[in-house]
């Protein structure tokens, strides 16, 4: 069976998530039409030259973005993951990139090295962040002989409306969550509680339909996340029990062997809900307290060295990624591994 390959340059943009979803659909359709396996190469053209120091801020941000894109792609693939290969890479790391022709050269070179004949661009792709790069870049790449396409996705509003038009799936999701929360607080499933719960949930769903849930909901993805969350809850309870026993030992020990320290790390979770879930899970686990979160940068107070080691080994982070992004996201290194990679010295020649 032959293999068809797509090249997808990426940078931070408001339409990147939509572009990834489009590329995955397009690749699956092409694979079905041609009866071939597919490979999608997501590449980040690095505008700064890497020489001795390969762990610059831009390089770290680029690798983090590529990890995020790979997780998105695997989430969109779902049960079709075996039919497609997802590759990620930094390109242009040994030269300075200034003009559209510079970017085109490194993209075309990568395409030729990997036998790629088609490039799909995010309509908001602009690694420079200032001067518009896409139109001349597409022309340069097309001139090299590659088939060039711009993903047909809509740009988001710069200032989104507070109240947006919701879907039936969003209404049902908000109603169900409100109804279950009401019954949990009531602690009863009597007829009166069911009736008042349904009325209350209906009022909440109608009032907050277009405010609380502003992004589309896929029933399949939602059901999978709920199922994974059902596995996560007992795991979190077990972690809380273990942490309670550990803290109890420290408190009851005659020497009181505490070693408090503030730890900072960037978590490999990206949506507001997943960041909130991880922050609350850390706080619920005795021995660790989330002090501050800025986007995905966590500041955590740890009581003992063991609690600090458990935090940086990333078990909770990996579990939260499993809930929101599926099993494929577990391959992302833990905070401790990422920190070691950043500070690991190069081998002597």
mmCIF file of C-alpha atoms in Angstrom:
data_model
loop_
_atom_site.group_PDB
_atom_site.id
_atom_site.type_symbol
_atom_site.label_atom_id
_atom_site.label_comp_id
_atom_site.label_asym_id
_atom_site.label_seq_id
_atom_site.Cartn_x
_atom_site.Cartn_y
_atom_site.Cartn_z
ATOM 1 C CA UNK A 1 0.000 0.000 0.000
ATOM 2 C CA UNK A 2 1.353 3.449 -0.939
ATOM 3 C CA UNK A 3 1.516 6.353 1.481
ATOM 4 C CA UNK A 4 0.330 9.914 0.812
ATOM 5 C CA UNK A 5 1.797 12.761 2.817
ATOM 6 C CA UNK A 6 0.611 16.259 3.754
ATOM 7 C CA UNK A 7 2.782 19.129 4.976
ATOM 8 C CA UNK A 8 1.111 21.510 7.434
ATOM 9 C CA UNK A 9 3.129 24.507 8.711
ATOM 10 C CA UNK A 10 1.862 25.688 12.110
ATOM 11 C CA UNK A 11 2.141 28.715 14.367
ATOM 12 C CA UNK A 12 0.002 30.093 17.185
ATOM 13 C CA UNK A 13 -3.240 31.329 15.642
ATOM 14 C CA UNK A 14 -6.970 31.578 16.299
ATOM 15 C CA UNK A 15 -7.756 29.123 13.491
ATOM 16 C CA UNK A 16 -5.075 26.506 14.154
ATOM 17 C CA UNK A 17 -7.418 24.100 15.947
ATOM 18 C CA UNK A 18 -9.902 24.244 13.074
ATOM 19 C CA UNK A 19 -7.104 23.752 10.550
ATOM 20 C CA UNK A 20 -5.904 20.606 12.321
ATOM 21 C CA UNK A 21 -9.437 19.187 12.270
ATOM 22 C CA UNK A 22 -9.788 19.993 8.555
ATOM 23 C CA UNK A 23 -6.442 18.414 7.656
ATOM 24 C CA UNK A 24 -7.335 15.205 9.509
ATOM 25 C CA UNK A 25 -10.696 14.963 7.699
ATOM 26 C CA UNK A 26 -9.079 15.729 4.350
ATOM 27 C CA UNK A 27 -6.371 13.109 4.881
ATOM 28 C CA UNK A 28 -8.895 10.445 5.899
ATOM 29 C CA UNK A 29 -11.017 11.154 2.823
ATOM 30 C CA UNK A 30 -8.018 11.065 0.499
ATOM 31 C CA UNK A 31 -6.805 7.835 2.069
ATOM 32 C CA UNK A 32 -10.220 6.238 1.524
ATOM 33 C CA UNK A 33 -10.373 7.440 -2.103
ATOM 34 C CA UNK A 34 -6.870 6.271 -3.053
ATOM 35 C CA UNK A 35 -6.766 3.215 -0.766
ATOM 36 C CA UNK A 36 -3.476 4.426 0.696
ATOM 37 C CA UNK A 37 -2.139 5.099 4.146
ATOM 38 C CA UNK A 38 -1.733 8.735 5.132
ATOM 39 C CA UNK A 39 0.957 10.712 6.938
ATOM 40 C CA UNK A 40 0.510 14.301 8.083
ATOM 41 C CA UNK A 41 3.640 16.290 8.929
ATOM 42 C CA UNK A 42 3.019 19.288 11.190
ATOM 43 C CA UNK A 43 6.099 21.512 11.102
ATOM 44 C CA UNK A 44 7.033 24.699 12.917
ATOM 45 C CA UNK A 45 9.465 27.002 11.019
ATOM 46 C CA UNK A 46 11.689 28.480 13.729
ATOM 47 C CA UNK A 47 12.594 32.086 12.965
ATOM 48 C CA UNK A 48 15.651 32.075 15.262
ATOM 49 C CA UNK A 49 18.797 30.114 14.572
ATOM 50 C CA UNK A 50 19.692 27.372 17.051
ATOM 51 C CA UNK A 51 23.415 26.767 17.489
ATOM 52 C CA UNK A 52 24.699 25.628 20.861
ATOM 53 C CA UNK A 53 21.589 26.463 22.901
ATOM 54 C CA UNK A 54 18.674 24.355 21.658
ATOM 55 C CA UNK A 55 16.399 25.194 24.603
ATOM 56 C CA UNK A 56 15.468 28.792 23.876
ATOM 57 C CA UNK A 57 12.107 30.237 24.814
ATOM 58 C CA UNK A 58 10.874 30.200 21.217
ATOM 59 C CA UNK A 59 12.044 26.623 20.677
ATOM 60 C CA UNK A 60 10.317 25.457 23.868
ATOM 61 C CA UNK A 61 7.100 27.226 22.849
ATOM 62 C CA UNK A 62 7.322 25.664 19.388
ATOM 63 C CA UNK A 63 7.748 22.147 20.796
ATOM 64 C CA UNK A 64 4.842 22.713 23.179
ATOM 65 C CA UNK A 65 2.650 23.849 20.279
ATOM 66 C CA UNK A 66 3.627 20.794 18.206
ATOM 67 C CA UNK A 67 2.745 18.508 21.145
ATOM 68 C CA UNK A 68 -0.628 20.216 21.391
ATOM 69 C CA UNK A 69 -1.266 19.857 17.651
ATOM 70 C CA UNK A 70 -0.400 16.134 17.768
ATOM 71 C CA UNK A 71 -2.858 15.607 20.625
ATOM 72 C CA UNK A 72 -5.577 17.456 18.700
ATOM 73 C CA UNK A 73 -4.955 15.350 15.603
ATOM 74 C CA UNK A 74 -5.102 12.070 17.521
ATOM 75 C CA UNK A 75 -8.286 13.216 19.242
ATOM 76 C CA UNK A 76 -9.874 13.990 15.842
ATOM 77 C CA UNK A 77 -8.728 10.644 14.431
ATOM 78 C CA UNK A 78 -10.454 8.651 17.163
ATOM 79 C CA UNK A 79 -10.904 5.059 16.021
ATOM 80 C CA UNK A 80 -9.067 5.793 12.724
ATOM 81 C CA UNK A 81 -5.728 6.402 14.453
ATOM 82 C CA UNK A 82 -4.187 3.262 12.936
ATOM 83 C CA UNK A 83 -4.785 4.519 9.384
ATOM 84 C CA UNK A 84 -2.684 7.670 9.720
ATOM 85 C CA UNK A 85 0.771 8.664 10.926
ATOM 86 C CA UNK A 86 1.227 12.001 12.689
ATOM 87 C CA UNK A 87 4.706 13.558 12.521
ATOM 88 C CA UNK A 88 5.911 16.805 14.112
ATOM 89 C CA UNK A 89 9.176 18.669 13.556
ATOM 90 C CA UNK A 90 10.983 21.978 13.923
ATOM 91 C CA UNK A 91 12.375 23.208 10.616
ATOM 92 C CA UNK A 92 14.857 25.936 9.755
ATOM 93 C CA UNK A 93 16.721 25.557 13.053
ATOM 94 C CA UNK A 94 20.178 26.028 11.496
ATOM 95 C CA UNK A 95 19.567 29.311 9.667
ATOM 96 C CA UNK A 96 17.904 32.662 10.145
ATOM 97 C CA UNK A 97 14.461 33.061 8.580
ATOM 98 C CA UNK A 98 13.434 36.548 7.506
ATOM 99 C CA UNK A 99 11.620 36.672 4.173
ATOM 100 C CA UNK A 100 8.853 34.516 2.665
ATOM 101 C CA UNK A 101 11.457 32.926 0.388
ATOM 102 C CA UNK A 102 13.486 31.862 3.460
ATOM 103 C CA UNK A 103 10.463 30.132 4.954
ATOM 104 C CA UNK A 104 9.529 28.624 1.596
ATOM 105 C CA UNK A 105 13.037 27.195 1.165
ATOM 106 C CA UNK A 106 12.993 25.291 4.468
ATOM 107 C CA UNK A 107 9.437 24.041 3.908
ATOM 108 C CA UNK A 108 10.195 22.854 0.382
ATOM 109 C CA UNK A 109 13.434 21.203 1.527
ATOM 110 C CA UNK A 110 11.550 19.320 4.249
ATOM 111 C CA UNK A 111 8.849 18.320 1.759
ATOM 112 C CA UNK A 112 11.406 16.920 -0.679
ATOM 113 C CA UNK A 113 13.304 15.081 2.042
ATOM 114 C CA UNK A 114 10.065 13.387 3.146
ATOM 115 C CA UNK A 115 8.554 12.864 -0.325
ATOM 116 C CA UNK A 116 5.625 15.244 0.327
ATOM 117 C CA UNK A 117 3.700 16.660 -2.600
ATOM 118 C CA UNK A 118 0.938 18.674 -0.905
ATOM 119 C CA UNK A 119 1.010 21.544 1.590
ATOM 120 C CA UNK A 120 -2.029 22.799 3.523
ATOM 121 C CA UNK A 121 -1.741 26.197 5.206
ATOM 122 C CA UNK A 122 -3.622 27.580 8.164
ATOM 123 C CA UNK A 123 -5.233 30.837 6.892
ATOM 124 C CA UNK A 124 -3.878 32.635 9.996
ATOM 125 C CA UNK A 125 -0.381 31.153 9.713
ATOM 126 C CA UNK A 126 2.131 33.898 10.501
ATOM 127 C CA UNK A 127 5.210 32.875 12.526
ATOM 128 C CA UNK A 128 6.596 36.408 12.323
ATOM 129 C CA UNK A 129 3.560 37.782 14.118
ATOM 130 C CA UNK A 130 3.735 41.179 12.380
ATOM 131 C CA UNK A 131 4.132 41.447 8.615
ATOM 132 C CA UNK A 132 1.600 39.297 6.700
ATOM 133 C CA UNK A 133 3.537 36.294 5.456
ATOM 134 C CA UNK A 134 1.027 33.845 4.022
ATOM 135 C CA UNK A 135 0.195 35.110 0.476
ATOM 136 C CA UNK A 136 3.813 35.479 -0.721
ATOM 137 C CA UNK A 137 4.808 32.304 1.129
ATOM 138 C CA UNK A 138 2.094 30.290 -0.618
ATOM 139 C CA UNK A 139 3.246 31.679 -3.974
ATOM 140 C CA UNK A 140 6.865 30.715 -3.290
ATOM 141 C CA UNK A 141 5.927 27.177 -2.212
ATOM 142 C CA UNK A 142 3.581 26.724 -5.159
ATOM 143 C CA UNK A 143 6.324 27.878 -7.519
ATOM 144 C CA UNK A 144 8.498 24.999 -6.260
ATOM 145 C CA UNK A 145 5.985 22.476 -7.611
ATOM 146 C CA UNK A 146 4.070 21.552 -4.446
ATOM 147 C CA UNK A 147 0.296 21.432 -4.487
ATOM 148 C CA UNK A 148 -0.710 24.271 -2.129
ATOM 149 C CA UNK A 149 -4.074 24.654 -0.424
ATOM 150 C CA UNK A 150 -5.364 27.002 2.251
ATOM 151 C CA UNK A 151 -7.607 25.343 4.837
ATOM 152 C CA UNK A 152 -11.187 26.621 4.326
ATOM 153 C CA UNK A 153 -11.830 27.564 7.956
ATOM 154 C CA UNK A 154 -13.457 30.700 9.304
ATOM 155 C CA UNK A 155 -11.530 33.208 11.341
ATOM 156 C CA UNK A 156 -12.876 33.855 14.819
ATOM 157 C CA UNK A 157 -14.140 37.283 15.789
ATOM 158 C CA UNK A 158 -11.483 39.461 17.400
ATOM 159 C CA UNK A 159 -13.995 40.407 20.111
ATOM 160 C CA UNK A 160 -16.410 37.493 20.507
ATOM 161 C CA UNK A 161 -19.911 38.186 21.705
ATOM 162 C CA UNK A 162 -20.678 37.400 25.339
ATOM 163 C CA UNK A 163 -23.888 35.646 24.348
ATOM 164 C CA UNK A 164 -23.653 33.311 21.382
ATOM 165 C CA UNK A 165 -26.095 31.065 19.636
ATOM 166 C CA UNK A 166 -26.051 27.601 21.183
ATOM 167 C CA UNK A 167 -26.894 24.187 19.803
ATOM 168 C CA UNK A 168 -29.280 21.522 21.057
ATOM 169 C CA UNK A 169 -26.310 19.444 22.228
ATOM 170 C CA UNK A 170 -25.030 22.391 24.292
ATOM 171 C CA UNK A 171 -28.464 22.920 25.839
ATOM 172 C CA UNK A 172 -28.803 19.236 26.748
ATOM 173 C CA UNK A 173 -25.264 19.156 28.179
ATOM 174 C CA UNK A 174 -25.914 22.179 30.404
ATOM 175 C CA UNK A 175 -29.336 20.834 31.439
ATOM 176 C CA UNK A 176 -27.895 17.419 32.324
ATOM 177 C CA UNK A 177 -25.013 18.878 34.324
ATOM 178 C CA UNK A 178 -27.344 21.200 36.250
ATOM 179 C CA UNK A 179 -29.862 18.424 36.898
ATOM 180 C CA UNK A 180 -27.247 15.991 38.205
ATOM 181 C CA UNK A 181 -25.689 18.684 40.383
ATOM 182 C CA UNK A 182 -29.102 19.502 41.871
ATOM 183 C CA UNK A 183 -29.753 15.842 42.712
ATOM 184 C CA UNK A 184 -26.270 15.542 44.221
ATOM 185 C CA UNK A 185 -26.963 18.474 46.548
ATOM 186 C CA UNK A 186 -30.447 17.194 47.374
ATOM 187 C CA UNK A 187 -29.156 13.711 48.176
ATOM 188 C CA UNK A 188 -32.431 12.186 47.060
ATOM 189 C CA UNK A 189 -34.162 10.896 43.935
ATOM 190 C CA UNK A 190 -37.698 11.273 45.249
ATOM 191 C CA UNK A 191 -40.356 12.412 42.789
ATOM 192 C CA UNK A 192 -40.440 15.912 44.277
ATOM 193 C CA UNK A 193 -36.660 16.290 43.946
ATOM 194 C CA UNK A 194 -36.727 14.980 40.366
ATOM 195 C CA UNK A 195 -39.464 17.457 39.415
ATOM 196 C CA UNK A 196 -37.910 20.504 41.089
ATOM 197 C CA UNK A 197 -34.479 19.486 39.796
ATOM 198 C CA UNK A 198 -35.759 19.311 36.224
ATOM 199 C CA UNK A 199 -37.434 22.723 36.556
ATOM 200 C CA UNK A 200 -34.318 24.301 38.059
ATOM 201 C CA UNK A 201 -32.044 22.710 35.444
ATOM 202 C CA UNK A 202 -34.356 23.918 32.694
ATOM 203 C CA UNK A 203 -34.203 27.501 33.983
ATOM 204 C CA UNK A 204 -30.408 27.374 34.243
ATOM 205 C CA UNK A 205 -30.049 25.871 30.765
ATOM 206 C CA UNK A 206 -32.319 28.482 29.168
ATOM 207 C CA UNK A 207 -30.661 31.395 30.986
ATOM 208 C CA UNK A 208 -27.032 30.339 30.429
ATOM 209 C CA UNK A 209 -27.335 28.384 27.186
ATOM 210 C CA UNK A 210 -25.399 30.900 25.087
ATOM 211 C CA UNK A 211 -23.010 32.006 27.845
ATOM 212 C CA UNK A 212 -21.645 28.949 29.665
ATOM 213 C CA UNK A 213 -21.067 26.738 26.636
ATOM 214 C CA UNK A 214 -19.698 28.796 23.764
ATOM 215 C CA UNK A 215 -17.867 26.101 21.800
ATOM 216 C CA UNK A 216 -19.392 23.241 19.788
ATOM 217 C CA UNK A 217 -19.964 19.929 21.565
ATOM 218 C CA UNK A 218 -19.487 16.618 19.785
ATOM 219 C CA UNK A 219 -21.711 13.979 21.420
ATOM 220 C CA UNK A 220 -19.108 11.252 20.774
ATOM 221 C CA UNK A 221 -16.247 13.302 22.240
ATOM 222 C CA UNK A 222 -18.423 14.351 25.177
ATOM 223 C CA UNK A 223 -19.404 10.753 25.986
ATOM 224 C CA UNK A 224 -15.772 9.625 25.779
ATOM 225 C CA UNK A 225 -14.664 12.388 28.110
ATOM 226 C CA UNK A 226 -17.398 11.565 30.608
ATOM 227 C CA UNK A 227 -16.354 7.889 30.529
ATOM 228 C CA UNK A 228 -12.700 8.812 31.036
ATOM 229 C CA UNK A 229 -13.650 11.208 33.814
ATOM 230 C CA UNK A 230 -15.533 8.363 35.526
ATOM 231 C CA UNK A 231 -12.212 6.485 35.607
ATOM 232 C CA UNK A 232 -10.364 9.584 36.790
ATOM 233 C CA UNK A 233 -12.543 10.196 39.879
ATOM 234 C CA UNK A 234 -11.620 6.977 41.752
ATOM 235 C CA UNK A 235 -7.987 7.484 40.728
ATOM 236 C CA UNK A 236 -8.062 10.997 42.222
ATOM 237 C CA UNK A 237 -9.687 9.674 45.417
ATOM 238 C CA UNK A 238 -6.910 7.082 45.714
ATOM 239 C CA UNK A 239 -4.246 9.776 45.266
ATOM 240 C CA UNK A 240 -5.970 11.864 47.960
ATOM 241 C CA UNK A 241 -5.991 8.882 50.348
ATOM 242 C CA UNK A 242 -2.287 8.192 49.768
ATOM 243 C CA UNK A 243 -1.410 11.859 50.223
ATOM 244 C CA UNK A 244 -3.458 12.012 53.451
ATOM 245 C CA UNK A 245 -1.538 9.062 54.862
ATOM 246 C CA UNK A 246 1.770 10.649 53.857
ATOM 247 C CA UNK A 247 0.925 13.981 55.483
ATOM 248 C CA UNK A 248 -0.402 12.217 58.596
ATOM 249 C CA UNK A 249 2.927 10.403 58.921
ATOM 250 C CA UNK A 250 4.816 13.694 58.657
ATOM 251 C CA UNK A 251 2.592 15.428 61.216
ATOM 252 C CA UNK A 252 2.820 12.554 63.723
ATOM 253 C CA UNK A 253 6.550 12.000 63.278
ATOM 254 C CA UNK A 254 8.564 13.339 66.258
ATOM 255 C CA UNK A 255 11.027 15.153 63.972
ATOM 256 C CA UNK A 256 8.284 16.704 61.806
ATOM 257 C CA UNK A 257 10.253 16.066 58.539
ATOM 258 C CA UNK A 258 8.748 18.805 56.366
ATOM 259 C CA UNK A 259 10.588 20.505 53.526
ATOM 260 C CA UNK A 260 8.305 23.251 52.154
ATOM 261 C CA UNK A 261 9.149 24.683 48.754
ATOM 262 C CA UNK A 262 7.456 26.575 45.931
ATOM 263 C CA UNK A 263 7.564 24.765 42.576
ATOM 264 C CA UNK A 264 6.861 26.296 39.156
ATOM 265 C CA UNK A 265 6.288 24.387 35.929
ATOM 266 C CA UNK A 266 4.414 24.585 32.624
ATOM 267 C CA UNK A 267 1.742 21.896 32.440
ATOM 268 C CA UNK A 268 1.006 20.121 29.146
ATOM 269 C CA UNK A 269 -2.712 20.982 29.288
ATOM 270 C CA UNK A 270 -4.207 23.757 27.197
ATOM 271 C CA UNK A 271 -7.948 24.340 27.540
ATOM 272 C CA UNK A 272 -9.289 26.437 30.459
ATOM 273 C CA UNK A 273 -11.308 23.473 31.770
ATOM 274 C CA UNK A 274 -8.368 21.050 31.761
ATOM 275 C CA UNK A 275 -6.118 23.647 33.455
ATOM 276 C CA UNK A 276 -8.786 24.244 36.119
ATOM 277 C CA UNK A 277 -9.233 20.508 36.653
ATOM 278 C CA UNK A 278 -5.509 19.993 37.155
ATOM 279 C CA UNK A 279 -5.181 23.003 39.484
ATOM 280 C CA UNK A 280 -8.073 21.811 41.674
ATOM 281 C CA UNK A 281 -6.810 18.223 41.682
ATOM 282 C CA UNK A 282 -3.410 19.395 42.925
ATOM 283 C CA UNK A 283 -5.054 21.431 45.689
ATOM 284 C CA UNK A 284 -7.339 18.566 46.710
ATOM 285 C CA UNK A 285 -4.300 16.337 47.198
ATOM 286 C CA UNK A 286 -2.851 17.027 50.699
ATOM 287 C CA UNK A 287 0.762 18.170 50.647
ATOM 288 C CA UNK A 288 0.372 20.324 47.522
ATOM 289 C CA UNK A 289 -1.465 23.612 47.040
ATOM 290 C CA UNK A 290 -1.922 25.487 43.768
ATOM 291 C CA UNK A 291 -0.905 29.047 44.581
ATOM 292 C CA UNK A 292 -1.248 30.621 41.151
ATOM 293 C CA UNK A 293 -2.015 29.668 37.550
ATOM 294 C CA UNK A 294 -1.238 31.855 34.552
ATOM 295 C CA UNK A 295 -2.579 30.153 31.445
ATOM 296 C CA UNK A 296 -0.762 26.831 31.891
ATOM 297 C CA UNK A 297 2.097 28.027 34.110
ATOM 298 C CA UNK A 298 1.562 26.580 37.594
ATOM 299 C CA UNK A 299 2.965 27.832 40.895
ATOM 300 C CA UNK A 300 2.489 25.153 43.561
ATOM 301 C CA UNK A 301 3.422 25.022 47.246
ATOM 302 C CA UNK A 302 4.717 21.582 48.249
ATOM 303 C CA UNK A 303 5.003 20.470 51.876
ATOM 304 C CA UNK A 304 7.512 17.623 51.551
ATOM 305 C CA UNK A 305 10.105 16.377 49.087
ATOM 306 C CA UNK A 306 7.980 13.303 48.343
ATOM 307 C CA UNK A 307 4.932 15.404 47.454
ATOM 308 C CA UNK A 308 7.170 17.536 45.253
ATOM 309 C CA UNK A 309 8.555 14.476 43.477
ATOM 310 C CA UNK A 310 5.060 13.067 42.920
ATOM 311 C CA UNK A 311 3.932 16.406 41.467
ATOM 312 C CA UNK A 312 6.844 16.709 39.040
ATOM 313 C CA UNK A 313 6.601 13.061 37.977
ATOM 314 C CA UNK A 314 3.324 14.195 36.424
ATOM 315 C CA UNK A 315 0.896 11.408 37.355
ATOM 316 C CA UNK A 316 -1.980 13.846 37.969
ATOM 317 C CA UNK A 317 -1.113 15.866 34.865
ATOM 318 C CA UNK A 318 -1.040 12.695 32.769
ATOM 319 C CA UNK A 319 -4.404 11.596 34.183
ATOM 320 C CA UNK A 320 -6.001 14.967 33.372
ATOM 321 C CA UNK A 321 -4.598 14.801 29.822
ATOM 322 C CA UNK A 322 -6.123 11.325 29.522
ATOM 323 C CA UNK A 323 -9.545 12.728 30.477
ATOM 324 C CA UNK A 324 -9.498 15.624 28.016
ATOM 325 C CA UNK A 325 -7.277 14.403 25.176
ATOM 326 C CA UNK A 326 -7.352 10.604 25.266
ATOM 327 C CA UNK A 327 -4.774 7.884 25.766
ATOM 328 C CA UNK A 328 -2.426 9.213 23.079
ATOM 329 C CA UNK A 329 -1.658 12.310 25.173
ATOM 330 C CA UNK A 330 0.041 10.151 27.824
ATOM 331 C CA UNK A 331 3.244 10.001 25.751
ATOM 332 C CA UNK A 332 4.026 13.665 26.474
ATOM 333 C CA UNK A 333 6.936 13.855 28.960
ATOM 334 C CA UNK A 334 6.251 14.703 32.598
ATOM 335 C CA UNK A 335 7.261 18.115 34.061
ATOM 336 C CA UNK A 336 10.368 16.480 35.553
ATOM 337 C CA UNK A 337 11.370 14.929 32.217
ATOM 338 C CA UNK A 338 10.776 18.198 30.387
ATOM 339 C CA UNK A 339 12.928 20.046 32.913
ATOM 340 C CA UNK A 340 15.738 17.476 32.580
ATOM 341 C CA UNK A 341 15.631 17.762 28.779
ATOM 342 C CA UNK A 342 15.899 21.555 29.008
ATOM 343 C CA UNK A 343 18.970 21.457 31.280
ATOM 344 C CA UNK A 344 20.708 18.352 29.950
ATOM 345 C CA UNK A 345 24.226 19.277 28.695
ATOM 346 C CA UNK A 346 25.230 18.271 25.204
ATOM 347 C CA UNK A 347 27.662 15.378 24.797
ATOM 348 C CA UNK A 348 31.272 16.373 24.381
ATOM 349 C CA UNK A 349 32.613 15.855 20.913
#
